[in-house]
C-alpha cells in the first residue's frame, strides 16, 4: 500500500491538474469519483486556478467503473451529484488528457469535460455492452450529442475500442498528442490556451448532431434488425439502442434518467453476471497455481513449427502475426510448398476482405521461413510440433528435436489428446516439454490449452503461458490426461449427440436447439465443417484402448459411406456444390431410422430441454471428474475453454456457470436418473455428488478429491 491518494490535485501555477491514481487501470472504485469531485471543488474554489486538467497516473486514463462492484449493493447517489454531472457544470474549463484507455465511465467523465485530448496510441470506447450493461454515466446521452446518434449507436452497441485517430475524425476528441510528447505538459498548455473561452463548450447542451436522427428515424429499428441474430437471447444490446434513441427524444436530464432506468434493468441479469464472470475468468485463467512472479519466464523471440498442415500453418501465422520470426518444417518439398501456399492463401483472403493491408501481409509472410532440415530449427526459442495425431511419429519428432534444439528451448506439442509424458519421454529434457494445444483455425482462435506433464518444469509452464499471451491467445493451464481439459470435457457431448440419434432424434433437430441456445452453429454442422473422418480416427484409438468404450455406430457408418462432411459434399447434411449451407438429407434420416431398428433402441420424441440437458449435463459430469482429479485448476477454466474453443455463448458464462444456474443438486438428480436408465456412462461423479449434498456451487468448490 502507498500513501498516494486515489485522486489528487496538483497546481501548475494557473492550471489545476486532477490526477487519478488507482492502479492498475484507474478503475472508478469507491473513493475515485468522490476524489474527482473533491479535487474539482478545490480547483473551482481556488481563484488562482483558471482552468483544469483531468488525467490518469500509470498506464491508463480511466478504464471505467470498477466491475467488481457490480451486482453488489451500493449506496444510492442522488441525481445530479455524480462526478460527470459536476464536471459538466464546472465554471472553469476542464481538459481530459487521455493515454492508454478511456473506457466506459472513463470516457463518460471525459465527455463531461469541456475538451478532450489523447495520445496517438490511446483508445476510447463504451464497452459496457460486453459486460451485459449499458453506459450508465451519461454516455448514452453525451456520445450521440458529440458524434451523432448513428455513430454513437455503432460504438455503444458493438462496445469496440476506438483508436485516437478515428476518435479525432469522429469528434470524440479535439486533438492528438504524439506518443513521444509529454501528455501532462501538453494538456496544461491546452488548458491555459482555453482558460478564457466563454461560453464553455458543454456536450450536454449540444443538439446540433441530434438533428440527424430526425432525417433518419428508422435507424434504431434498422439497428435492431441488424443485430437480431447476433444478439439473440440478450437484453443489453437492445437497451443500449433504447437509451441512444432516448437521447434523440428527451431533454438531457430526462435522457439521463431513462439511461439510469435502462441500466438498472440490466445490472443483475444472468446475462450481465455471466459476462462479468467471463471477463474475470479470462484473467484468472492466466494464473496457474504454484506459479508466481518469482518463476522466470523465458523470452520467446523466435519460434519453429514442425508440420506445415492446416494446424502447423495456422500456428506459424500466429507467431508471424505478432512479429515473431518462425521457421516451418516439412519432410518433403511438395508438402512444404503446399503448406506455404495455404498460408499465403489465408493471408490473401484477409487482404481481400479488407481486414489486412497488403504490405502487412508481406511483412508477416517474410517472417515465415520454410525449411526441410531439423538443424535449421536449432536456435529457435520455442518449437511447436504439429504433425498428425499419432504417438509414435510424435515421439520420433521429439527425439529429433532433442538432438538439435538449443538448451532451454521450449519443446511443445500441439497434440489435442495424447499423453504429454509419453511424448516427453522421447527426449532427455522432459522438463522443457509441455502441451500447447491450439484450436483450429489456429491463427484465429484465441484459446491456447497449456498442458503440464509430470516433469514439466514451472518455468516451462510459465513461459508457455506467457508465449500464448504474447501471440494474442488466452492461455489456460491444465494437467495431463487423455483429451486434457478441453477435449475431454467435450467428448461426452460429442457422443451423446450421436446416441440421441439412435433414440430417434435428427441432426437438424439437435442443431436447432443448440443454435437457439446461442451457439453460432449446431454441433452436427460443425462436425461436417471440421471433417467427420477426424473424429472416426479418435474413436478407433479410444475403442482399442478401452474395452468399455461406447461405440457410435451411426457416426462410423456415415464415415464408411464416404460422407466426411463439407469436403465430400455430404456428411450429417448434404451440400450443394460450392455452397456451405447444410441441407437436411433424407438419406441420413433413413440411416438413423434403420440403425435405430438394427440396434434395437426404443424410439422416442425429445423436448428441447431434454436435448440441451443430455448434451451439456454429460459434459458437466465429465468436467466434475476432471476437477476432482485436479487436472483443471478451477471450474471457470473449463468455462473459458468452452467460450473460446467451442463457441459456447459468452452471455451464458460457460458450461459450469450455466450449470450453476440450474444448481449442482438438480444436475446431480437428473444425471442419477439417466444413470439408472442408460447405464454406466452416466455414473455421476463423486465430486458432483458432494457438491449436490453440501449445496456448494461449481464456482465456489475447490478442485481435488475433497471437493
Ligand atoms: N474494473 C475492475 N478491474 C479491472 C477493470 C475494471 N473496469 N479493468 C481492468 N481490471 C483489472 C483486471 O481484472 C486485471 O486484474 P488482475 O491483474 O487482478 O487480473 C487488471 O485490471 C489488468 O487488466 P488487464 O489484464 O485486462 O489489462 P490489459 O492491459 O490487458 O487491458 C483494459 C486493459 C483494456 C482496460 C481491460 O482491462 C478492460 O477491457 N477492462 C474493462 C474495461 C471496461 O469494461 N470498462 C467499462 C466498465 S463498466 C462502466 O464503466 C459502467 C459505467 O458506464 C457506469
PDB file of C-alpha atoms in Angstrom, residues 130-131 274-288 446-448 465 469 473-477 634-645 648 650-651 653:
ATOM      1  CA  UNK A 130     -19.685  -6.521 -23.477  1.00  0.00           C
ATOM      2  CA  UNK A 131     -20.362  -6.986 -19.779  1.00  0.00           C
ATOM      3  CA  UNK A 274     -22.260 -14.274 -16.917  1.00  0.00           C
ATOM      4  CA  UNK A 275     -20.349 -11.667 -18.886  1.00  0.00           C
ATOM      5  CA  UNK A 276     -18.660 -10.246 -15.783  1.00  0.00           C
ATOM      6  CA  UNK A 277     -17.743 -13.775 -14.772  1.00  0.00           C
ATOM      7  CA  UNK A 278     -16.250 -14.393 -18.232  1.00  0.00           C
ATOM      8  CA  UNK A 279     -14.238 -11.150 -18.011  1.00  0.00           C
ATOM      9  CA  UNK A 280     -12.629 -12.134 -14.715  1.00  0.00           C
ATOM     10  CA  UNK A 281     -12.427 -15.834 -15.668  1.00  0.00           C
ATOM     11  CA  UNK A 282     -10.259 -14.937 -18.665  1.00  0.00           C
ATOM     12  CA  UNK A 283      -7.852 -13.066 -16.441  1.00  0.00           C
ATOM     13  CA  UNK A 284      -7.907 -15.759 -13.759  1.00  0.00           C
ATOM     14  CA  UNK A 285      -7.132 -18.473 -16.330  1.00  0.00           C
ATOM     15  CA  UNK A 286      -3.711 -16.900 -16.784  1.00  0.00           C
ATOM     16  CA  UNK A 287      -2.821 -17.848 -13.242  1.00  0.00           C
ATOM     17  CA  UNK A 288      -1.521 -21.362 -12.712  1.00  0.00           C
ATOM     18  CA  UNK A 446      -7.881 -17.189 -29.195  1.00  0.00           C
ATOM     19  CA  UNK A 447      -7.546 -20.222 -26.956  1.00  0.00           C
ATOM     20  CA  UNK A 448      -4.304 -21.981 -26.035  1.00  0.00           C
ATOM     21  CA  UNK A 465       1.580 -19.465 -20.784  1.00  0.00           C
ATOM     22  CA  UNK A 469      -0.335 -14.240 -24.289  1.00  0.00           C
ATOM     23  CA  UNK A 473      -4.069 -16.020 -27.008  1.00  0.00           C
ATOM     24  CA  UNK A 474      -5.871 -16.658 -23.773  1.00  0.00           C
ATOM     25  CA  UNK A 475      -3.653 -19.294 -22.180  1.00  0.00           C
ATOM     26  CA  UNK A 476      -5.394 -21.780 -19.927  1.00  0.00           C
ATOM     27  CA  UNK A 477      -3.217 -24.183 -17.968  1.00  0.00           C
ATOM     28  CA  UNK A 634     -10.792 -24.117 -11.314  1.00  0.00           C
ATOM     29  CA  UNK A 635     -14.206 -24.547 -12.868  1.00  0.00           C
ATOM     30  CA  UNK A 636     -14.000 -21.162 -14.605  1.00  0.00           C
ATOM     31  CA  UNK A 637     -11.045 -22.501 -16.640  1.00  0.00           C
ATOM     32  CA  UNK A 638     -13.412 -25.050 -18.167  1.00  0.00           C
ATOM     33  CA  UNK A 639     -15.787 -22.219 -18.989  1.00  0.00           C
ATOM     34  CA  UNK A 640     -13.112 -20.141 -20.676  1.00  0.00           C
ATOM     35  CA  UNK A 641     -12.223 -23.154 -22.824  1.00  0.00           C
ATOM     36  CA  UNK A 642     -15.827 -23.680 -23.807  1.00  0.00           C
ATOM     37  CA  UNK A 643     -16.270 -19.979 -24.625  1.00  0.00           C
ATOM     38  CA  UNK A 644     -13.142 -19.695 -26.735  1.00  0.00           C
ATOM     39  CA  UNK A 645     -12.704 -23.233 -28.036  1.00  0.00           C
ATOM     40  CA  UNK A 648     -20.439 -21.644 -26.151  1.00  0.00           C
ATOM     41  CA  UNK A 650     -20.477 -15.938 -23.814  1.00  0.00           C
ATOM     42  CA  UNK A 651     -23.592 -14.396 -22.274  1.00  0.00           C
ATOM     43  CA  UNK A 653     -20.906 -17.669 -18.946  1.00  0.00           C
TER      44      UNK A 653
END
